[in-house]
Amino acid sequence: MTPSELVEFAEALARISAAGAGAKAFADVLAKRAHVGVLIEDAHWRRLATAGNADVPGSVRPLIDEGHGSELFSPLRNGYAGRTISIAAAQERFGQLSIFGTRDLDALEPLVRLTASAIAVAMAREYSAQPVRRRAFWERLASGAYQDAAAARDDAAARGIPVASHYVAIALEAEVAEDAIATRNQAALRAAANERFKRTEGDVGCIERGSTLLYFVPAQREVEAANARTGAAMLSRASAKGAPPLRIAGGVGNRVPLIELHTSLSQAETALSIVRRMYGAGRVGVYEDLGIYPLLLCGAAAPELQAFAARTLAALRAYDEKHQTELERTLRLYFEVGENVKTAASHLNVHRHTVFYRLRQIGEICGCSFSDPHDQLTLRTAIAIDALFK
């Protein structure tokens, strides 16, 4: 490689850095010039960008003998066709740059070292402004500003944010009795929530809107969404028992793909509003468990009401179909006759104890209690909507 070619390459790197582009742009220019596969990871071995046609592993961490980055341009162990070097500046390691391919990789050391240095400078500058740039990404994502998931991922990578495929939004507020303690309560809530939703993989997004803290918790799988819901509920209970006690109201949205985060956020804020109105502080409401209330609050249209009724009665209908029972019919009659078990039994030609038994089954299958007015309203409304649109 001639000195002129090296200068041209260094100029290309400088233009990328001046434009404020992210890791993907650096990976692309190196892959194109060197005809290799490129992998850029951050200091925690999370993938930031890849480029080129060569096979690229998920991480080079297990392919480095020491288990950590090396400042030297080094081969990978086990005969893996690749070379790696730390992305570092001022004795601080920001990540790892690796190349892969079948050509003479050692001859590419000058290009790789130049690229690693350029990325280090960009990352050092990025990290100094990281809180603002990260918050800007989550604000844009939460407002539905990105056209598609690819655009959101590219922007996240440019800001050094590893994102998950799915997220759950959580809205939290601390009860404030006096203005004088509002700041203290807000800080206490933030500290408790940061600890509760701390993750080892994938970034947790957080923004503030007035007195409300909004968290975006990675949920690659449904079990992680369930853990997020449980974590929010535990946060409320644990804070109430703290010293001093902190009463927290919260709402949790559904698990959604990255690009639909604004939908989960809207659900979380709706759930929080319902919880505050109906229960006050000290409780976290999960949107999908609040029955008819979100639809009533938001003025749902006919298709949404029909979907709610079908969703509420689905488990009951599936049980009836599988076991050839009449639980849904029993529920309808029970409400039609004013919850009179004796009259319902007469209409069904069964003993009243059978009706009691069926009602217990219905409660277990639907996850509802007939003694809870909110659960009963959910079932009554679902039955009414289903009858209306038949």
Short mmCIF file of C-alpha atoms in Angstrom, two decimals:
data_model
loop_
_atom_site.label_atom_id
_atom_site.label_comp_id
_atom_site.label_asym_id
_atom_site.label_seq_id
_atom_site.Cartn_x
_atom_site.Cartn_y
_atom_site.Cartn_z
CA MET A 1 0.00 0.00 0.00
CA THR A 2 1.46 3.33 -1.05
CA PRO A 3 1.75 6.39 1.23
CA SER A 4 -0.71 8.18 -1.05
CA GLU A 5 -3.30 5.42 -0.54
CA LEU A 6 -2.84 5.59 3.22
CA VAL A 7 -3.35 9.36 3.17
CA GLU A 8 -6.52 8.97 1.09
CA PHE A 9 -7.83 6.39 3.55
CA ALA A 10 -7.01 8.61 6.54
CA GLU A 11 -8.85 11.49 4.86
CA ALA A 12 -11.91 9.27 4.38
CA LEU A 13 -11.84 8.43 8.09
CA ALA A 14 -11.52 12.10 8.96
CA ARG A 15 -14.57 12.97 6.87
CA ILE A 16 -16.61 10.31 8.67
CA SER A 17 -15.48 11.62 12.05
CA ALA A 18 -16.21 15.24 11.10
CA ALA A 19 -19.71 14.27 9.98
CA GLY A 20 -20.40 12.73 13.37
CA ALA A 21 -21.20 9.33 11.83
CA GLY A 22 -21.19 6.20 13.96
CA ALA A 23 -19.46 2.84 14.09
CA LYS A 24 -21.31 1.53 11.04
CA ALA A 25 -19.77 4.18 8.77
CA PHE A 26 -16.24 3.33 9.95
CA ALA A 27 -16.90 -0.40 9.47
CA ASP A 28 -18.22 0.17 5.95
CA VAL A 29 -15.25 2.21 4.76
CA LEU A 30 -12.72 -0.29 6.15
CA ALA A 31 -14.57 -3.30 4.69
CA LYS A 32 -14.80 -1.63 1.27
CA ARG A 33 -11.13 -0.59 1.15
CA ALA A 34 -9.65 -3.78 2.62
CA HIS A 35 -12.16 -6.30 1.19
CA VAL A 36 -12.66 -7.99 4.57
CA GLY A 37 -15.39 -8.60 7.10
CA VAL A 38 -15.43 -6.09 9.95
CA LEU A 39 -16.77 -6.32 13.49
CA ILE A 40 -16.86 -3.41 15.96
CA GLU A 41 -17.72 -4.09 19.61
CA ASP A 42 -17.96 -1.77 22.59
CA ALA A 43 -16.05 -2.07 25.85
CA HIS A 44 -18.65 -4.58 27.14
CA TRP A 45 -18.31 -6.78 24.04
CA ARG A 46 -21.66 -5.74 22.63
CA ARG A 47 -21.83 -5.62 18.84
CA LEU A 48 -21.98 -2.06 17.48
CA ALA A 49 -21.52 -2.64 13.75
CA THR A 50 -20.55 -5.17 11.09
CA ALA A 51 -19.66 -4.82 7.41
CA GLY A 52 -18.27 -6.84 4.49
CA ASN A 53 -19.09 -10.23 3.05
CA ALA A 54 -16.83 -12.46 5.18
CA ASP A 55 -18.26 -14.54 8.03
CA VAL A 56 -18.21 -12.54 11.27
CA PRO A 57 -18.59 -14.16 14.72
CA GLY A 58 -20.96 -12.84 17.33
CA SER A 59 -17.99 -11.61 19.36
CA VAL A 60 -14.20 -12.02 19.38
CA ARG A 61 -14.12 -12.16 23.16
CA PRO A 62 -13.82 -15.97 23.31
CA LEU A 63 -11.19 -15.84 20.55
CA ILE A 64 -8.73 -13.68 22.52
CA ASP A 65 -6.47 -15.59 24.91
CA GLU A 66 -6.49 -13.00 27.67
CA GLY A 67 -10.29 -12.61 27.53
CA HIS A 68 -9.88 -8.89 27.04
CA GLY A 69 -8.84 -6.47 24.32
CA SER A 70 -5.24 -6.14 23.26
CA GLU A 71 -3.58 -2.91 22.13
CA LEU A 72 -1.60 -4.95 19.63
CA PHE A 73 -2.80 -6.01 16.19
CA SER A 74 -3.20 -9.67 17.09
CA PRO A 75 -4.36 -12.94 15.49
CA LEU A 76 -7.33 -14.79 16.97
CA ARG A 77 -6.84 -18.12 18.69
CA ASN A 78 -7.86 -21.57 17.45
CA GLY A 79 -6.67 -20.65 13.98
CA TYR A 80 -9.66 -18.36 13.38
CA ALA A 81 -9.10 -16.32 10.21
CA GLY A 82 -9.08 -12.87 11.74
CA ARG A 83 -7.12 -10.08 13.41
CA THR A 84 -8.15 -7.81 16.27
CA ILE A 85 -7.06 -4.62 17.99
CA SER A 86 -8.37 -2.52 20.86
CA ILE A 87 -10.13 0.76 20.24
CA ALA A 88 -8.39 2.91 22.82
CA ALA A 89 -7.36 6.48 23.53
CA ALA A 90 -5.61 8.09 26.50
CA GLN A 91 -5.26 4.68 28.20
CA GLU A 92 -9.03 4.16 28.09
CA ARG A 93 -10.43 1.22 26.15
CA PHE A 94 -13.67 1.95 24.26
CA GLY A 95 -14.07 -1.32 22.38
CA GLN A 96 -12.61 -3.79 19.91
CA LEU A 97 -12.10 -3.69 16.13
CA SER A 98 -11.70 -7.01 14.29
CA ILE A 99 -11.31 -8.03 10.64
CA PHE A 100 -11.92 -11.39 8.96
CA GLY A 101 -11.09 -12.92 5.59
CA THR A 102 -8.82 -15.21 3.59
CA ARG A 103 -6.38 -12.62 2.22
CA ASP A 104 -3.12 -11.50 3.88
CA LEU A 105 -4.61 -9.83 6.94
CA ASP A 106 -1.26 -8.78 8.42
CA ALA A 107 -0.67 -6.53 5.42
CA LEU A 108 -3.80 -4.59 6.42
CA GLU A 109 -2.46 -3.54 9.82
CA PRO A 110 -1.92 0.14 8.87
CA LEU A 111 -5.54 0.46 7.68
CA VAL A 112 -6.89 -1.23 10.78
CA ARG A 113 -4.77 0.83 13.18
CA LEU A 114 -5.86 4.06 11.50
CA THR A 115 -9.49 2.99 11.71
CA ALA A 116 -9.21 1.98 15.36
CA SER A 117 -7.66 5.36 16.20
CA ALA A 118 -10.38 7.26 14.34
CA ILE A 119 -13.11 5.27 16.08
CA ALA A 120 -11.47 5.87 19.48
CA VAL A 121 -11.48 9.63 18.92
CA ALA A 122 -15.12 9.52 17.79
CA MET A 123 -16.13 7.38 20.78
CA ALA A 124 -14.30 9.62 23.25
CA ARG A 125 -16.17 12.60 21.84
CA GLU A 126 -19.42 10.64 21.79
CA TYR A 127 -19.14 9.48 25.38
CA SER A 128 -18.57 13.03 26.61
CA ALA A 129 -21.97 13.96 25.13
CA GLN A 130 -23.48 10.52 25.66
CA PRO A 131 -26.30 11.33 28.13
CA VAL A 132 -27.79 13.97 25.84
CA ARG A 133 -27.39 11.92 22.66
CA ARG A 134 -28.82 8.80 24.26
CA ARG A 135 -31.79 10.66 25.65
CA ALA A 136 -32.42 12.18 22.21
CA PHE A 137 -32.59 8.69 20.68
CA TRP A 138 -35.11 7.42 23.24
CA GLU A 139 -37.19 10.58 22.86
CA ARG A 140 -37.33 10.10 19.08
CA LEU A 141 -38.14 6.41 19.40
CA ALA A 142 -40.84 7.05 22.00
CA SER A 143 -42.49 9.63 19.74
CA GLY A 144 -42.60 7.25 16.74
CA ALA A 145 -40.24 9.45 14.70
CA TYR A 146 -38.37 6.62 12.92
CA GLN A 147 -39.70 5.31 9.61
CA ASP A 148 -38.67 1.71 10.26
CA ALA A 149 -36.69 -0.51 12.60
CA ALA A 150 -33.56 -0.33 10.41
CA ALA A 151 -33.44 3.46 10.71
CA ALA A 152 -33.87 3.24 14.48
CA ARG A 153 -31.14 0.62 14.80
CA ASP A 154 -28.71 2.62 12.65
CA ASP A 155 -29.26 5.73 14.75
CA ALA A 156 -28.88 3.73 17.95
CA ALA A 157 -25.59 2.25 16.71
CA ALA A 158 -24.35 5.72 15.79
CA ARG A 159 -24.99 6.79 19.39
CA GLY A 160 -23.39 3.66 20.89
CA ILE A 161 -26.70 2.22 22.10
CA PRO A 162 -27.24 -1.55 21.76
CA VAL A 163 -30.96 -2.13 21.26
CA ALA A 164 -33.15 -5.22 21.66
CA SER A 165 -35.76 -6.57 19.26
CA HIS A 166 -38.65 -5.94 21.70
CA TYR A 167 -39.33 -3.65 24.64
CA VAL A 168 -41.77 -3.05 27.47
CA ALA A 169 -42.54 0.53 28.50
CA ILE A 170 -43.04 1.37 32.18
CA ALA A 171 -44.35 4.71 33.52
CA LEU A 172 -43.69 5.58 37.17
CA GLU A 173 -44.62 8.45 39.47
CA ALA A 174 -43.87 9.08 43.14
CA GLU A 175 -46.59 10.45 45.38
CA VAL A 176 -45.76 13.98 46.50
CA ALA A 177 -47.51 15.39 49.56
CA GLU A 178 -45.52 18.61 49.70
CA ASP A 179 -43.63 20.54 47.04
CA ALA A 180 -40.62 20.68 49.31
CA ILE A 181 -40.04 16.92 49.02
CA ALA A 182 -40.89 16.54 45.34
CA THR A 183 -37.25 16.64 44.20
CA ARG A 184 -36.19 14.20 46.90
CA ASN A 185 -38.94 11.73 46.00
CA GLN A 186 -38.13 12.00 42.31
CA ALA A 187 -34.47 11.26 42.97
CA ALA A 188 -35.35 8.34 45.25
CA LEU A 189 -37.69 6.89 42.61
CA ARG A 190 -35.05 7.24 39.90
CA ALA A 191 -32.39 5.52 42.02
CA ALA A 192 -34.71 2.65 42.97
CA ALA A 193 -35.93 2.17 39.38
CA ASN A 194 -32.41 2.30 37.93
CA GLU A 195 -31.37 -0.48 40.28
CA ARG A 196 -34.51 -2.55 39.65
CA PHE A 197 -34.30 -2.41 35.85
CA LYS A 198 -30.53 -2.69 35.58
CA ARG A 199 -29.58 -5.08 32.77
CA THR A 200 -26.41 -6.88 31.76
CA GLU A 201 -27.40 -7.07 28.08
CA GLY A 202 -29.10 -4.36 26.07
CA ASP A 203 -29.61 -0.80 27.18
CA VAL A 204 -32.57 0.28 29.29
CA GLY A 205 -33.93 3.57 27.98
CA CYS A 206 -35.10 6.28 30.37
CA ILE A 207 -36.63 9.70 29.80
CA GLU A 208 -38.56 12.10 32.03
CA ARG A 209 -41.82 13.86 31.25
CA GLY A 210 -42.67 16.20 34.07
CA SER A 211 -42.97 14.14 37.25
CA THR A 212 -43.22 10.86 35.31
CA LEU A 213 -40.22 8.57 34.76
CA LEU A 214 -40.48 6.44 31.61
CA TYR A 215 -38.42 3.27 31.33
CA PHE A 216 -37.99 1.12 28.22
CA VAL A 217 -36.92 -2.36 29.31
CA PRO A 218 -35.49 -4.84 26.77
CA ALA A 219 -37.71 -7.94 26.41
CA GLN A 220 -36.33 -10.24 23.72
CA ARG A 221 -38.68 -12.97 24.96
CA GLU A 222 -42.06 -12.93 26.67
CA VAL A 223 -40.51 -14.21 29.91
CA GLU A 224 -38.43 -11.02 30.07
CA ALA A 225 -41.60 -8.97 29.64
CA ALA A 226 -43.13 -10.89 32.56
CA ASN A 227 -40.01 -10.15 34.62
CA ALA A 228 -40.35 -6.44 33.81
CA ARG A 229 -43.97 -6.44 34.98
CA THR A 230 -43.01 -8.27 38.16
CA GLY A 231 -40.09 -5.90 38.71
CA ALA A 232 -42.35 -2.86 38.49
CA ALA A 233 -44.78 -4.33 41.03
CA MET A 234 -41.94 -5.28 43.38
CA LEU A 235 -40.47 -1.78 43.06
CA SER A 236 -43.75 -0.28 44.29
CA ARG A 237 -44.03 -2.69 47.23
CA ALA A 238 -40.37 -2.39 48.26
CA SER A 239 -40.41 1.43 48.10
CA ALA A 240 -43.50 1.56 50.31
CA LYS A 241 -41.60 -0.38 52.99
CA GLY A 242 -38.46 1.75 52.74
CA ALA A 243 -37.25 4.37 55.16
CA PRO A 244 -38.60 6.88 54.46
CA PRO A 245 -41.45 5.12 52.65
CA LEU A 246 -42.11 6.10 49.05
CA ARG A 247 -45.52 5.48 47.49
CA ILE A 248 -45.25 4.78 43.76
CA ALA A 249 -47.94 4.57 41.10
CA GLY A 250 -47.06 2.89 37.84
CA GLY A 251 -48.29 1.57 34.52
CA VAL A 252 -46.84 -1.14 32.29
CA GLY A 253 -47.44 -1.45 28.55
CA ASN A 254 -47.42 -4.56 26.38
CA ARG A 255 -44.29 -6.15 24.90
CA VAL A 256 -43.82 -4.67 21.42
CA PRO A 257 -41.19 -4.63 18.64
CA LEU A 258 -38.57 -1.88 18.85
CA ILE A 259 -40.20 0.35 16.23
CA GLU A 260 -43.56 0.19 18.04
CA LEU A 261 -42.21 1.36 21.39
CA HIS A 262 -44.49 4.42 21.27
CA THR A 263 -47.49 2.04 21.43
CA SER A 264 -46.27 0.39 24.62
CA LEU A 265 -45.50 3.82 26.04
CA SER A 266 -49.04 5.04 25.36
CA GLN A 267 -50.38 1.91 27.06
CA ALA A 268 -48.11 2.43 30.08
CA GLU A 269 -49.22 6.04 30.47
CA THR A 270 -52.87 5.01 30.13
CA ALA A 271 -52.41 2.31 32.78
CA LEU A 272 -50.72 4.82 35.09
CA SER A 273 -53.61 7.27 34.64
CA ILE A 274 -56.17 4.57 35.47
CA VAL A 275 -54.24 3.45 38.55
CA ARG A 276 -53.97 7.00 39.87
CA ARG A 277 -57.69 7.67 39.32
CA MET A 278 -58.95 4.40 40.78
CA TYR A 279 -56.41 3.36 43.38
CA GLY A 280 -54.10 6.30 44.08
CA ALA A 281 -50.40 5.72 44.70
CA GLY A 282 -48.93 2.45 45.87
CA ARG A 283 -50.02 0.30 42.93
CA VAL A 284 -48.73 -0.62 39.48
CA GLY A 285 -51.26 -1.44 36.76
CA VAL A 286 -50.51 -3.65 33.77
CA TYR A 287 -52.36 -2.44 30.68
CA GLU A 288 -53.48 -5.87 29.53
CA ASP A 289 -54.83 -6.68 33.00
CA LEU A 290 -56.97 -3.56 33.37
CA GLY A 291 -59.91 -4.98 31.43
CA ILE A 292 -62.38 -2.51 29.98
CA TYR A 293 -60.94 0.57 31.69
CA PRO A 294 -58.33 1.51 29.04
CA LEU A 295 -61.00 1.31 26.35
CA LEU A 296 -63.41 3.44 28.37
CA LEU A 297 -60.74 6.04 29.09
CA CYS A 298 -59.59 6.30 25.48
CA GLY A 299 -63.03 6.12 23.85
CA ALA A 300 -62.43 2.89 21.93
CA ALA A 301 -64.07 2.26 18.55
CA ALA A 302 -66.18 -0.81 17.67
CA PRO A 303 -63.27 -2.98 16.39
CA GLU A 304 -61.32 -2.41 19.60
CA LEU A 305 -64.35 -3.26 21.73
CA GLN A 306 -64.95 -6.46 19.74
CA ALA A 307 -61.30 -7.44 20.13
CA PHE A 308 -61.54 -6.85 23.88
CA ALA A 309 -64.62 -9.06 24.18
CA ALA A 310 -63.06 -11.85 22.11
CA ARG A 311 -59.83 -11.67 24.15
CA THR A 312 -61.69 -11.71 27.49
CA LEU A 313 -63.88 -14.70 26.57
CA ALA A 314 -61.29 -16.65 24.57
CA ALA A 315 -60.11 -18.90 27.42
CA LEU A 316 -63.69 -19.69 28.43
CA ARG A 317 -64.68 -20.60 24.89
CA ALA A 318 -61.61 -22.74 24.40
CA TYR A 319 -62.43 -24.66 27.60
CA ASP A 320 -66.05 -25.17 26.55
CA GLU A 321 -64.99 -26.46 23.15
CA LYS A 322 -62.40 -28.84 24.55
CA HIS A 323 -64.52 -30.24 27.40
CA GLN A 324 -68.01 -29.85 25.90
CA THR A 325 -69.14 -27.69 28.85
CA GLU A 326 -71.51 -24.71 29.07
CA LEU A 327 -69.51 -22.23 31.09
CA GLU A 328 -70.03 -19.27 28.75
CA ARG A 329 -73.78 -19.93 28.62
CA THR A 330 -73.83 -20.18 32.42
CA LEU A 331 -72.03 -16.85 32.74
CA ARG A 332 -74.47 -15.13 30.38
CA LEU A 333 -77.51 -16.49 32.21
CA TYR A 334 -76.05 -15.64 35.60
CA PHE A 335 -75.79 -11.97 34.60
CA GLU A 336 -79.14 -11.96 32.76
CA VAL A 337 -81.05 -13.11 35.87
CA GLY A 338 -79.39 -10.57 38.16
CA GLU A 339 -76.84 -12.99 39.61
CA ASN A 340 -79.57 -15.18 41.08
CA VAL A 341 -78.05 -18.64 41.31
CA LYS A 342 -81.38 -20.39 41.91
CA THR A 343 -82.99 -18.82 38.82
CA ALA A 344 -79.92 -19.52 36.69
CA ALA A 345 -79.98 -23.18 37.81
CA SER A 346 -83.65 -23.41 36.83
CA HIS A 347 -82.97 -22.06 33.34
CA LEU A 348 -80.04 -24.46 32.92
CA ASN A 349 -81.94 -27.44 34.39
CA VAL A 350 -79.15 -28.13 36.87
CA HIS A 351 -78.76 -28.03 40.67
CA ARG A 352 -77.76 -24.66 42.13
CA HIS A 353 -74.54 -26.25 43.49
CA THR A 354 -73.62 -26.96 39.88
CA VAL A 355 -73.97 -23.25 39.09
CA PHE A 356 -71.74 -22.38 42.06
CA TYR A 357 -69.16 -24.90 40.84
CA ARG A 358 -69.27 -23.48 37.31
CA LEU A 359 -68.81 -19.94 38.57
CA ARG A 360 -65.69 -21.02 40.46
CA GLN A 361 -64.41 -22.64 37.25
CA ILE A 362 -65.11 -19.46 35.28
CA GLY A 363 -63.20 -17.38 37.80
CA GLU A 364 -60.18 -19.69 37.63
CA ILE A 365 -60.16 -19.91 33.84
CA CYS A 366 -60.59 -16.15 33.29
CA GLY A 367 -58.38 -15.11 36.20
CA CYS A 368 -61.27 -13.11 37.68
CA SER A 369 -63.08 -12.91 40.99
CA PHE A 370 -66.85 -12.35 41.13
CA SER A 371 -66.34 -10.55 44.44
CA ASP A 372 -64.12 -7.95 42.75
CA PRO A 373 -66.28 -5.20 41.17
CA HIS A 374 -63.62 -4.41 38.55
CA ASP A 375 -63.31 -8.04 37.44
CA GLN A 376 -67.07 -8.37 37.35
CA LEU A 377 -67.36 -5.23 35.22
CA THR A 378 -64.84 -6.68 32.77
CA LEU A 379 -66.84 -9.90 32.37
CA ARG A 380 -70.19 -8.11 32.18
CA THR A 381 -68.90 -5.71 29.54
CA ALA A 382 -67.33 -8.46 27.47
CA ILE A 383 -70.63 -10.37 27.46
CA ALA A 384 -72.57 -7.22 26.56
CA ILE A 385 -70.22 -6.25 23.72
CA ASP A 386 -70.26 -9.77 22.32
CA ALA A 387 -74.07 -9.80 22.32
CA LEU A 388 -74.20 -6.34 20.75
CA PHE A 389 -72.02 -7.21 17.77
CA LYS A 390 -73.31 -10.72 17.09
#
